Amino acid sequence: MKNILIILLAMFGMNAYAEINKWVDENNQMHYSDQQPPVSAKARKLRSNSDTKGTADEGAATAPKVPGAPKTIAEREAELRKVQQEKKEAADKTVKSQANEEAVKANCANAQSSLKALQGGMRMAEIDANGERSYLDDEQRQQRIAKTQQDIRRLCE
């Protein structure tokens, strides 16, 4: 008789630490269970494993958000906005980098065509600030060729 009493007390003691949930299903029936309620049900935790003191309502009000619990609409909208903002920033960055690459390619092509013209040996003229035409001599041409070659090395990497 003494052994049976000890076994019964041990069984009742194990249930004291069980989590109890209360929820209403789609048919407006109230359910109490130690199992997790369905996702679509309006659930309230009456007692959790760590909730040993206080009333059931206090435990439900201060219960931390469960990591596996479904997210609220506001949380989902905030995540969606964040993802959309990140996508927009990535697209803007891609467009900007492509524009920079195209500008560098255009500058490289311009420098190469200028070098070909300078090395062509034709007589070259430039117009100064007063609107007067002046022709490049051989020394000025060599300086411009050296500068253009430096520009090509820098731009056409």
CSV table of N, CA, C and O in Angstrom, one decimal, residues 23-137:
chain,number,residue,atom,x,y,z
A,23,TRP,N,-7.3,27.5,-25.8
A,23,TRP,CA,-7.5,28.1,-27.0
A,23,TRP,C,-9.0,27.8,-27.5
A,23,TRP,O,-9.6,27.0,-27.0
A,24,VAL,N,-9.4,28.7,-28.4
A,24,VAL,CA,-10.7,28.6,-29.0
A,24,VAL,C,-10.5,28.2,-30.5
A,24,VAL,O,-9.8,28.8,-31.2
A,25,ASP,N,-11.2,27.1,-30.9
A,25,ASP,CA,-11.1,26.7,-32.3
A,25,ASP,C,-12.1,27.4,-33.2
A,25,ASP,O,-12.8,28.3,-32.8
A,26,GLU,N,-12.1,27.0,-34.5
A,26,GLU,CA,-12.9,27.7,-35.4
A,26,GLU,C,-14.4,27.5,-35.2
A,26,GLU,O,-15.2,28.3,-35.7
A,27,ASN,N,-14.8,26.5,-34.4
A,27,ASN,CA,-16.2,26.3,-34.0
A,27,ASN,C,-16.6,27.0,-32.7
A,27,ASN,O,-17.6,26.7,-32.1
A,28,ASN,N,-15.7,27.8,-32.2
A,28,ASN,CA,-15.9,28.6,-30.9
A,28,ASN,C,-16.0,27.6,-29.7
A,28,ASN,O,-16.7,27.9,-28.8
A,29,GLN,N,-15.3,26.5,-29.8
A,29,GLN,CA,-15.2,25.6,-28.6
A,29,GLN,C,-13.9,25.9,-27.9
A,29,GLN,O,-12.8,26.0,-28.5
A,30,MET,N,-14.0,25.9,-26.6
A,30,MET,CA,-12.9,26.1,-25.7
A,30,MET,C,-12.1,24.8,-25.5
A,30,MET,O,-12.8,23.8,-25.2
A,31,HIS,N,-10.8,24.9,-25.6
A,31,HIS,CA,-10.0,23.7,-25.4
A,31,HIS,C,-8.9,24.0,-24.4
A,31,HIS,O,-8.3,25.1,-24.4
A,32,TYR,N,-8.6,23.0,-23.5
A,32,TYR,CA,-7.5,23.1,-22.5
A,32,TYR,C,-6.6,21.9,-22.8
A,32,TYR,O,-7.1,20.8,-22.9
A,33,SER,N,-5.3,22.1,-22.9
A,33,SER,CA,-4.4,21.0,-23.2
A,33,SER,C,-3.0,21.3,-22.9
A,33,SER,O,-2.6,22.5,-22.8
A,34,ASP,N,-2.2,20.3,-22.7
A,34,ASP,CA,-0.8,20.4,-22.5
A,34,ASP,C,0.0,20.4,-23.9
A,34,ASP,O,1.2,20.6,-23.9
A,35,GLN,N,-0.7,20.2,-25.0
A,35,GLN,CA,-0.2,20.2,-26.3
A,35,GLN,C,-0.3,21.6,-26.9
A,35,GLN,O,-1.1,22.4,-26.5
A,36,GLN,N,0.6,21.9,-27.9
A,36,GLN,CA,0.6,23.2,-28.6
A,36,GLN,C,-0.7,23.3,-29.4
A,36,GLN,O,-1.1,22.3,-30.0
A,37,PRO,N,-1.4,24.5,-29.3
A,37,PRO,CA,-2.6,24.6,-30.1
A,37,PRO,C,-2.3,24.8,-31.6
A,37,PRO,O,-1.2,25.1,-31.9
A,38,PRO,N,-3.3,24.6,-32.4
A,38,PRO,CA,-3.1,24.9,-33.8
A,38,PRO,C,-2.7,26.3,-34.1
A,38,PRO,O,-3.1,27.2,-33.3
A,39,VAL,N,-2.1,26.6,-35.2
A,39,VAL,CA,-1.6,27.9,-35.5
A,39,VAL,C,-2.8,28.9,-35.7
A,39,VAL,O,-2.7,30.0,-35.4
A,40,SER,N,-3.8,28.4,-36.3
A,40,SER,CA,-5.0,29.2,-36.6
A,40,SER,C,-5.8,29.6,-35.4
A,40,SER,O,-6.7,30.4,-35.5
A,41,ALA,N,-5.6,28.9,-34.3
A,41,ALA,CA,-6.4,29.1,-33.1
A,41,ALA,C,-5.9,30.3,-32.3
A,41,ALA,O,-4.8,30.7,-32.3
A,42,LYS,N,-6.9,31.0,-31.6
A,42,LYS,CA,-6.6,32.0,-30.7
A,42,LYS,C,-6.1,31.4,-29.4
A,42,LYS,O,-7.0,30.8,-28.7
A,43,ALA,N,-4.8,31.4,-29.1
A,43,ALA,CA,-4.3,30.7,-27.9
A,43,ALA,C,-3.9,31.6,-26.8
A,43,ALA,O,-3.5,32.8,-27.0
A,44,ARG,N,-3.9,31.1,-25.6
A,44,ARG,CA,-3.4,31.8,-24.4
A,44,ARG,C,-2.7,30.7,-23.5
A,44,ARG,O,-3.3,29.7,-23.3
A,45,LYS,N,-1.5,31.0,-23.1
A,45,LYS,CA,-0.8,30.1,-22.2
A,45,LYS,C,-1.2,30.3,-20.8
A,45,LYS,O,-1.1,31.4,-20.3
A,46,LEU,N,-1.8,29.3,-20.2
A,46,LEU,CA,-2.2,29.5,-18.8
A,46,LEU,C,-1.1,29.2,-17.8
A,46,LEU,O,-0.9,29.9,-16.8
A,47,ARG,N,-0.2,28.2,-18.1
A,47,ARG,CA,0.9,27.9,-17.2
A,47,ARG,C,2.0,27.3,-18.1
A,47,ARG,O,1.7,26.5,-18.9
A,48,SER,N,3.2,27.8,-17.8
A,48,SER,CA,4.3,27.2,-18.6
A,48,SER,C,5.2,26.4,-17.6
A,48,SER,O,5.0,26.5,-16.4
A,49,ASN,N,6.2,25.7,-18.1
A,49,ASN,CA,7.1,25.0,-17.2
A,49,ASN,C,7.9,25.9,-16.3
A,49,ASN,O,8.1,25.5,-15.2
A,50,SER,N,8.2,27.1,-16.7
A,50,SER,CA,9.0,28.0,-15.8
A,50,SER,C,8.1,28.8,-15.0
A,50,SER,O,8.6,29.5,-14.1
A,51,ASP,N,6.8,28.8,-15.2
A,51,ASP,CA,5.8,29.6,-14.4
A,51,ASP,C,5.4,28.9,-13.2
A,51,ASP,O,4.5,28.1,-13.2
A,52,THR,N,6.1,29.1,-12.0
A,52,THR,CA,5.8,28.4,-10.8
A,52,THR,C,5.1,29.2,-9.8
A,52,THR,O,4.6,28.7,-8.9
A,53,LYS,N,5.2,30.6,-10.0
A,53,LYS,CA,4.5,31.4,-9.0
A,53,LYS,C,3.6,32.4,-9.8
A,53,LYS,O,3.8,32.7,-10.9
A,54,GLY,N,2.7,33.0,-9.1
A,54,GLY,CA,1.8,34.0,-9.7
A,54,GLY,C,0.6,33.3,-10.3
A,54,GLY,O,0.5,32.1,-10.3
A,55,THR,N,-0.4,34.1,-10.8
A,55,THR,CA,-1.6,33.5,-11.4
A,55,THR,C,-1.4,33.2,-12.8
A,55,THR,O,-0.4,33.6,-13.4
A,56,ALA,N,-2.4,32.5,-13.4
A,56,ALA,CA,-2.3,32.1,-14.8
A,56,ALA,C,-2.2,33.3,-15.7
A,56,ALA,O,-1.5,33.3,-16.7
A,57,ASP,N,-3.0,34.4,-15.4
A,57,ASP,CA,-3.1,35.5,-16.3
A,57,ASP,C,-1.8,36.3,-16.2
A,57,ASP,O,-1.4,36.8,-17.3
A,58,GLU,N,-1.1,36.4,-15.1
A,58,GLU,CA,0.2,37.0,-15.0
A,58,GLU,C,1.2,36.3,-15.9
A,58,GLU,O,2.0,36.9,-16.6
A,59,GLY,N,1.2,35.0,-15.9
A,59,GLY,CA,2.1,34.2,-16.7
A,59,GLY,C,1.9,34.5,-18.2
A,59,GLY,O,2.8,34.5,-19.0
A,60,ALA,N,0.6,34.6,-18.6
A,60,ALA,CA,0.3,34.8,-20.0
A,60,ALA,C,0.7,36.2,-20.4
A,60,ALA,O,1.1,36.4,-21.5
A,61,ALA,N,0.5,37.1,-19.5
A,61,ALA,CA,0.8,38.5,-19.9
A,61,ALA,C,2.3,38.8,-20.0
A,61,ALA,O,2.8,39.6,-20.8
A,62,THR,N,3.2,38.1,-19.2
A,62,THR,CA,4.6,38.3,-19.2
A,62,THR,C,5.4,37.2,-20.0
A,62,THR,O,6.6,37.2,-20.0
A,63,ALA,N,4.7,36.3,-20.6
A,63,ALA,CA,5.4,35.2,-21.4
A,63,ALA,C,6.1,35.8,-22.5
A,63,ALA,O,5.6,36.6,-23.3
A,64,PRO,N,7.4,35.4,-22.7
A,64,PRO,CA,8.2,36.0,-23.8
A,64,PRO,C,7.7,35.3,-25.1
A,64,PRO,O,7.1,34.3,-25.1
A,65,LYS,N,8.0,36.0,-26.2
A,65,LYS,CA,7.6,35.5,-27.5
A,65,LYS,C,8.3,34.2,-27.9
A,65,LYS,O,9.6,34.2,-27.8
A,66,VAL,N,7.6,33.2,-28.3
A,66,VAL,CA,8.2,32.0,-28.6
A,66,VAL,C,8.9,32.1,-30.0
A,66,VAL,O,8.3,32.6,-30.9
A,67,PRO,N,10.1,31.6,-30.2
A,67,PRO,CA,10.8,31.8,-31.5
A,67,PRO,C,10.1,31.1,-32.6
A,67,PRO,O,10.1,31.6,-33.7
A,68,GLY,N,9.4,30.0,-32.4
A,68,GLY,CA,8.7,29.3,-33.5
A,68,GLY,C,7.3,29.8,-33.7
A,68,GLY,O,6.6,29.3,-34.6
A,69,ALA,N,6.8,30.7,-32.9
A,69,ALA,CA,5.4,31.2,-33.0
A,69,ALA,C,5.3,32.0,-34.3
A,69,ALA,O,6.2,32.6,-34.8
A,70,PRO,N,4.1,32.0,-34.9
A,70,PRO,CA,3.9,32.8,-36.1
A,70,PRO,C,4.0,34.3,-35.8
A,70,PRO,O,3.7,34.8,-34.7
A,71,LYS,N,4.5,35.0,-36.8
A,71,LYS,CA,4.7,36.5,-36.7
A,71,LYS,C,3.4,37.2,-36.9
A,71,LYS,O,2.5,36.8,-37.6
A,72,THR,N,3.4,38.4,-36.3
A,72,THR,CA,2.2,39.2,-36.4
A,72,THR,C,2.3,39.9,-37.8
A,72,THR,O,3.3,40.0,-38.4
A,73,ILE,N,1.2,40.5,-38.2
A,73,ILE,CA,1.1,41.2,-39.5
A,73,ILE,C,2.1,42.4,-39.5
A,73,ILE,O,2.8,42.6,-40.5
A,74,ALA,N,2.2,43.1,-38.4
A,74,ALA,CA,3.1,44.2,-38.3
A,74,ALA,C,4.5,43.8,-38.5
A,74,ALA,O,5.3,44.4,-39.2
A,75,GLU,N,4.9,42.7,-37.8
A,75,GLU,CA,6.3,42.2,-38.0
A,75,GLU,C,6.5,41.7,-39.4
A,75,GLU,O,7.6,42.0,-39.9
A,76,ARG,N,5.6,41.1,-40.0
A,76,ARG,CA,5.8,40.6,-41.4
A,76,ARG,C,5.9,41.8,-42.3
A,76,ARG,O,6.7,41.8,-43.3
A,77,GLU,N,5.1,42.9,-42.1
A,77,GLU,CA,5.1,44.1,-43.0
A,77,GLU,C,6.5,44.8,-42.8
A,77,GLU,O,7.1,45.3,-43.8
A,78,ALA,N,7.0,44.8,-41.5
A,78,ALA,CA,8.3,45.5,-41.3
A,78,ALA,C,9.4,44.7,-42.0
A,78,ALA,O,10.3,45.3,-42.6
A,79,GLU,N,9.3,43.4,-41.9
A,79,GLU,CA,10.3,42.5,-42.6
A,79,GLU,C,10.2,42.7,-44.1
A,79,GLU,O,11.3,42.8,-44.8
A,80,LEU,N,9.0,42.8,-44.7
A,80,LEU,CA,8.8,43.0,-46.1
A,80,LEU,C,9.4,44.4,-46.5
A,80,LEU,O,10.1,44.5,-47.5
A,81,ARG,N,9.1,45.4,-45.8
A,81,ARG,CA,9.7,46.8,-46.1
A,81,ARG,C,11.2,46.7,-46.0
A,81,ARG,O,11.9,47.3,-46.9
A,82,LYS,N,11.8,46.0,-45.1
A,82,LYS,CA,13.2,46.0,-44.9
A,82,LYS,C,13.8,45.2,-46.1
A,82,LYS,O,14.8,45.7,-46.7
A,83,VAL,N,13.2,44.1,-46.5
A,83,VAL,CA,13.7,43.4,-47.7
A,83,VAL,C,13.6,44.2,-49.0
A,83,VAL,O,14.5,44.3,-49.8
A,84,GLN,N,12.5,44.9,-49.1
A,84,GLN,CA,12.3,45.8,-50.3
A,84,GLN,C,13.3,46.9,-50.3
A,84,GLN,O,13.9,47.2,-51.4
A,85,GLN,N,13.6,47.5,-49.2
A,85,GLN,CA,14.6,48.6,-49.1
A,85,GLN,C,16.0,48.0,-49.5
A,85,GLN,O,16.7,48.7,-50.2
A,86,GLU,N,16.3,46.8,-49.0
A,86,GLU,CA,17.6,46.3,-49.3
A,86,GLU,C,17.7,46.0,-50.8
A,86,GLU,O,18.8,46.2,-51.4
A,87,LYS,N,16.7,45.5,-51.4
A,87,LYS,CA,16.7,45.2,-52.8
A,87,LYS,C,16.8,46.5,-53.6
A,87,LYS,O,17.6,46.5,-54.6
A,88,LYS,N,16.1,47.5,-53.2
A,88,LYS,CA,16.3,48.8,-53.9
A,88,LYS,C,17.7,49.4,-53.8
A,88,LYS,O,18.2,49.8,-54.8
A,89,GLU,N,18.3,49.3,-52.6
A,89,GLU,CA,19.6,49.8,-52.4
A,89,GLU,C,20.6,49.0,-53.3
A,89,GLU,O,21.5,49.5,-53.9
A,90,ALA,N,20.4,47.6,-53.3
A,90,ALA,CA,21.3,46.8,-54.1
A,90,ALA,C,21.2,47.1,-55.6
A,90,ALA,O,22.2,47.2,-56.4
A,91,ALA,N,19.9,47.4,-56.1
A,91,ALA,CA,19.7,47.7,-57.5
A,91,ALA,C,20.3,49.1,-57.8
A,91,ALA,O,20.9,49.2,-58.9
A,92,ASP,N,20.1,50.0,-56.9
A,92,ASP,CA,20.7,51.4,-57.1
A,92,ASP,C,22.3,51.3,-57.2
A,92,ASP,O,22.9,51.9,-58.0
A,93,LYS,N,22.8,50.5,-56.3
A,93,LYS,CA,24.3,50.3,-56.3
A,93,LYS,C,24.8,49.7,-57.6
A,93,LYS,O,25.8,50.1,-58.2
A,94,THR,N,24.0,48.7,-58.1
A,94,THR,CA,24.4,48.0,-59.3
A,94,THR,C,24.3,49.0,-60.5
A,94,THR,O,25.2,49.1,-61.3
A,95,VAL,N,23.2,49.8,-60.6
A,95,VAL,CA,23.1,50.8,-61.6
A,95,VAL,C,24.2,51.8,-61.6
A,95,VAL,O,24.8,52.2,-62.6
A,96,LYS,N,24.6,52.3,-60.4
A,96,LYS,CA,25.6,53.2,-60.2
A,96,LYS,C,27.0,52.7,-60.7
A,96,LYS,O,27.7,53.3,-61.4
A,97,SER,N,27.3,51.4,-60.3
A,97,SER,CA,28.5,50.8,-60.7
A,97,SER,C,28.6,50.6,-62.2
A,97,SER,O,29.7,50.8,-62.8
A,98,GLN,N,27.5,50.2,-62.8
A,98,GLN,CA,27.5,50.0,-64.2
A,98,GLN,C,27.7,51.4,-64.9
A,98,GLN,O,28.4,51.4,-66.0
A,99,ALA,N,27.1,52.4,-64.5
A,99,ALA,CA,27.3,53.8,-65.1
A,99,ALA,C,28.7,54.2,-64.9
A,99,ALA,O,29.3,54.8,-65.9
A,100,ASN,N,29.4,53.9,-63.8
A,100,ASN,CA,30.8,54.3,-63.6
A,100,ASN,C,31.7,53.5,-64.5
A,100,ASN,O,32.6,54.0,-65.1
A,101,GLU,N,31.4,52.2,-64.7
A,101,GLU,CA,32.1,51.3,-65.6
A,101,GLU,C,32.0,51.8,-67.1
A,101,GLU,O,33.0,51.9,-67.8
A,102,GLU,N,30.8,52.2,-67.5
A,102,GLU,CA,30.6,52.7,-68.8
A,102,GLU,C,31.3,54.1,-69.0
A,102,GLU,O,31.9,54.3,-70.1
A,103,ALA,N,31.3,54.9,-68.0
A,103,ALA,CA,32.1,56.2,-68.1
A,103,ALA,C,33.6,55.9,-68.2
A,103,ALA,O,34.3,56.6,-69.0
A,104,VAL,N,34.1,55.0,-67.5
A,104,VAL,CA,35.5,54.7,-67.6
A,104,VAL,C,35.9,54.1,-68.9
A,104,VAL,O,36.9,54.5,-69.5
A,105,LYS,N,35.0,53.3,-69.5
A,105,LYS,CA,35.2,52.7,-70.8
A,105,LYS,C,35.2,53.8,-71.9
A,105,LYS,O,36.0,53.8,-72.8
A,106,ALA,N,34.3,54.7,-71.8
A,106,ALA,CA,34.2,55.8,-72.7
A,106,ALA,C,35.4,56.7,-72.7
A,106,ALA,O,36.0,57.1,-73.7
A,107,ASN,N,35.9,57.0,-71.4
A,107,ASN,CA,37.1,57.8,-71.3
A,107,ASN,C,38.3,57.1,-71.8
A,107,ASN,O,39.2,57.7,-72.4
A,108,CYS,N,38.4,55.8,-71.6
A,108,CYS,CA,39.5,55.0,-72.2
A,108,CYS,C,39.5,55.1,-73.7
A,108,CYS,O,40.5,55.3,-74.3
A,109,ALA,N,38.3,54.9,-74.3
A,109,ALA,CA,38.2,55.0,-75.8
A,109,ALA,C,38.6,56.4,-76.3
A,109,ALA,O,39.3,56.5,-77.3
A,110,ASN,N,38.2,57.4,-75.6
A,110,ASN,CA,38.5,58.8,-76.0
A,110,ASN,C,40.1,59.0,-75.9
A,110,ASN,O,40.7,59.6,-76.8
A,111,ALA,N,40.7,58.5,-74.8
A,111,ALA,CA,42.1,58.6,-74.7
A,111,ALA,C,42.9,57.9,-75.8
A,111,ALA,O,43.9,58.4,-76.3
A,112,GLN,N,42.4,56.7,-76.1
A,112,GLN,CA,43.0,55.9,-77.2
A,112,GLN,C,42.9,56.6,-78.5
A,112,GLN,O,43.9,56.6,-79.3
A,113,SER,N,41.8,57.1,-78.8
A,113,SER,CA,41.6,57.8,-80.1
A,113,SER,C,42.5,59.1,-80.1
A,113,SER,O,43.0,59.5,-81.2
A,114,SER,N,42.6,59.8,-79.0
A,114,SER,CA,43.5,61.0,-78.9
A,114,SER,C,44.9,60.6,-79.2
A,114,SER,O,45.7,61.3,-79.9
A,115,LEU,N,45.3,59.4,-78.6
A,115,LEU,CA,46.7,59.0,-78.8
A,115,LEU,C,47.0,58.7,-80.3
A,115,LEU,O,48.0,59.0,-80.8
A,116,LYS,N,46.0,58.0,-80.9
A,116,LYS,CA,46.2,57.7,-82.3
A,116,LYS,C,46.3,59.0,-83.2
A,116,LYS,O,47.1,59.1,-84.1
A,117,ALA,N,45.5,60.0,-82.8
A,117,ALA,CA,45.6,61.2,-83.6
A,117,ALA,C,46.9,61.9,-83.4
A,117,ALA,O,47.5,62.5,-84.3
A,118,LEU,N,47.4,61.9,-82.1
A,118,LEU,CA,48.7,62.5,-81.8
A,118,LEU,C,49.8,61.8,-82.5
A,118,LEU,O,50.8,62.4,-82.9
A,119,GLN,N,49.7,60.5,-82.6
A,119,GLN,CA,50.8,59.7,-83.2
A,119,GLN,C,50.7,59.7,-84.7
A,119,GLN,O,51.6,59.2,-85.4
A,120,GLY,N,49.6,60.1,-85.2
A,120,GLY,CA,49.4,60.1,-86.7
A,120,GLY,C,50.3,61.0,-87.5
A,120,GLY,O,50.5,60.8,-88.7
A,121,GLY,N,50.9,62.0,-86.8
A,121,GLY,CA,51.8,62.9,-87.5
A,121,GLY,C,51.2,64.0,-88.2
A,121,GLY,O,51.8,64.9,-88.8
A,122,MET,N,49.9,64.1,-88.2
A,122,MET,CA,49.2,65.3,-88.9
A,122,MET,C,49.4,66.5,-88.1
A,122,MET,O,49.6,66.5,-86.8
A,123,ARG,N,49.4,67.6,-88.7
A,123,ARG,CA,49.5,68.9,-88.0
A,123,ARG,C,48.3,69.2,-87.2
A,123,ARG,O,47.1,69.0,-87.6
A,124,MET,N,48.5,69.5,-85.9
A,124,MET,CA,47.4,69.7,-84.9
A,124,MET,C,47.4,71.1,-84.4
A,124,MET,O,48.4,71.7,-84.2
A,125,ALA,N,46.2,71.6,-84.3
A,125,ALA,CA,46.0,73.0,-83.8
A,125,ALA,C,45.1,73.0,-82.6
A,125,ALA,O,44.2,72.1,-82.4
A,126,GLU,N,45.2,74.0,-81.7
A,126,GLU,CA,44.3,74.2,-80.6
A,126,GLU,C,43.9,75.7,-80.5
A,126,GLU,O,44.7,76.5,-81.0
A,127,ILE,N,42.8,75.9,-80.0
A,127,ILE,CA,42.4,77.3,-79.9
A,127,ILE,C,42.6,77.8,-78.4
A,127,ILE,O,42.1,77.1,-77.5
A,128,ASP,N,43.2,78.9,-78.3
A,128,ASP,CA,43.5,79.4,-76.9
A,128,ASP,C,42.4,80.2,-76.3
A,128,ASP,O,41.3,80.3,-76.9
A,129,ALA,N,42.6,80.8,-75.2
A,129,ALA,CA,41.5,81.5,-74.5
A,129,ALA,C,41.1,82.7,-75.2
A,129,ALA,O,39.9,83.2,-75.1
A,130,ASN,N,41.9,83.3,-76.1
A,130,ASN,CA,41.6,84.5,-76.8
A,130,ASN,C,40.9,84.1,-78.1
A,130,ASN,O,40.5,85.0,-78.9
A,131,GLY,N,40.7,82.8,-78.4
A,131,GLY,CA,40.1,82.4,-79.6
A,131,GLY,C,41.0,82.3,-80.8
A,131,GLY,O,40.6,82.2,-81.9
A,132,GLU,N,42.3,82.4,-80.6
A,132,GLU,CA,43.3,82.3,-81.6
A,132,GLU,C,43.8,80.9,-81.8
A,132,GLU,O,43.9,80.1,-80.8
A,133,ARG,N,44.1,80.5,-83.0
A,133,ARG,CA,44.5,79.2,-83.3
A,133,ARG,C,46.1,79.1,-83.2
A,133,ARG,O,46.8,80.0,-83.7
A,134,SER,N,46.5,78.1,-82.5
A,134,SER,CA,48.0,77.9,-82.4
A,134,SER,C,48.3,76.4,-82.7
A,134,SER,O,47.5,75.5,-82.3
A,135,TYR,N,49.4,76.1,-83.4
A,135,TYR,CA,49.7,74.8,-83.8
A,135,TYR,C,50.7,74.2,-82.8
A,135,TYR,O,51.6,74.9,-82.2
A,136,LEU,N,50.6,72.8,-82.6
A,136,LEU,CA,51.5,72.1,-81.7
A,136,LEU,C,52.8,71.9,-82.4
A,136,LEU,O,52.9,71.4,-83.6
A,137,ASP,N,53.9,72.2,-81.7
A,137,ASP,CA,55.2,71.8,-82.3
A,137,ASP,C,55.6,70.4,-81.8
A,137,ASP,O,54.8,69.8,-81.1
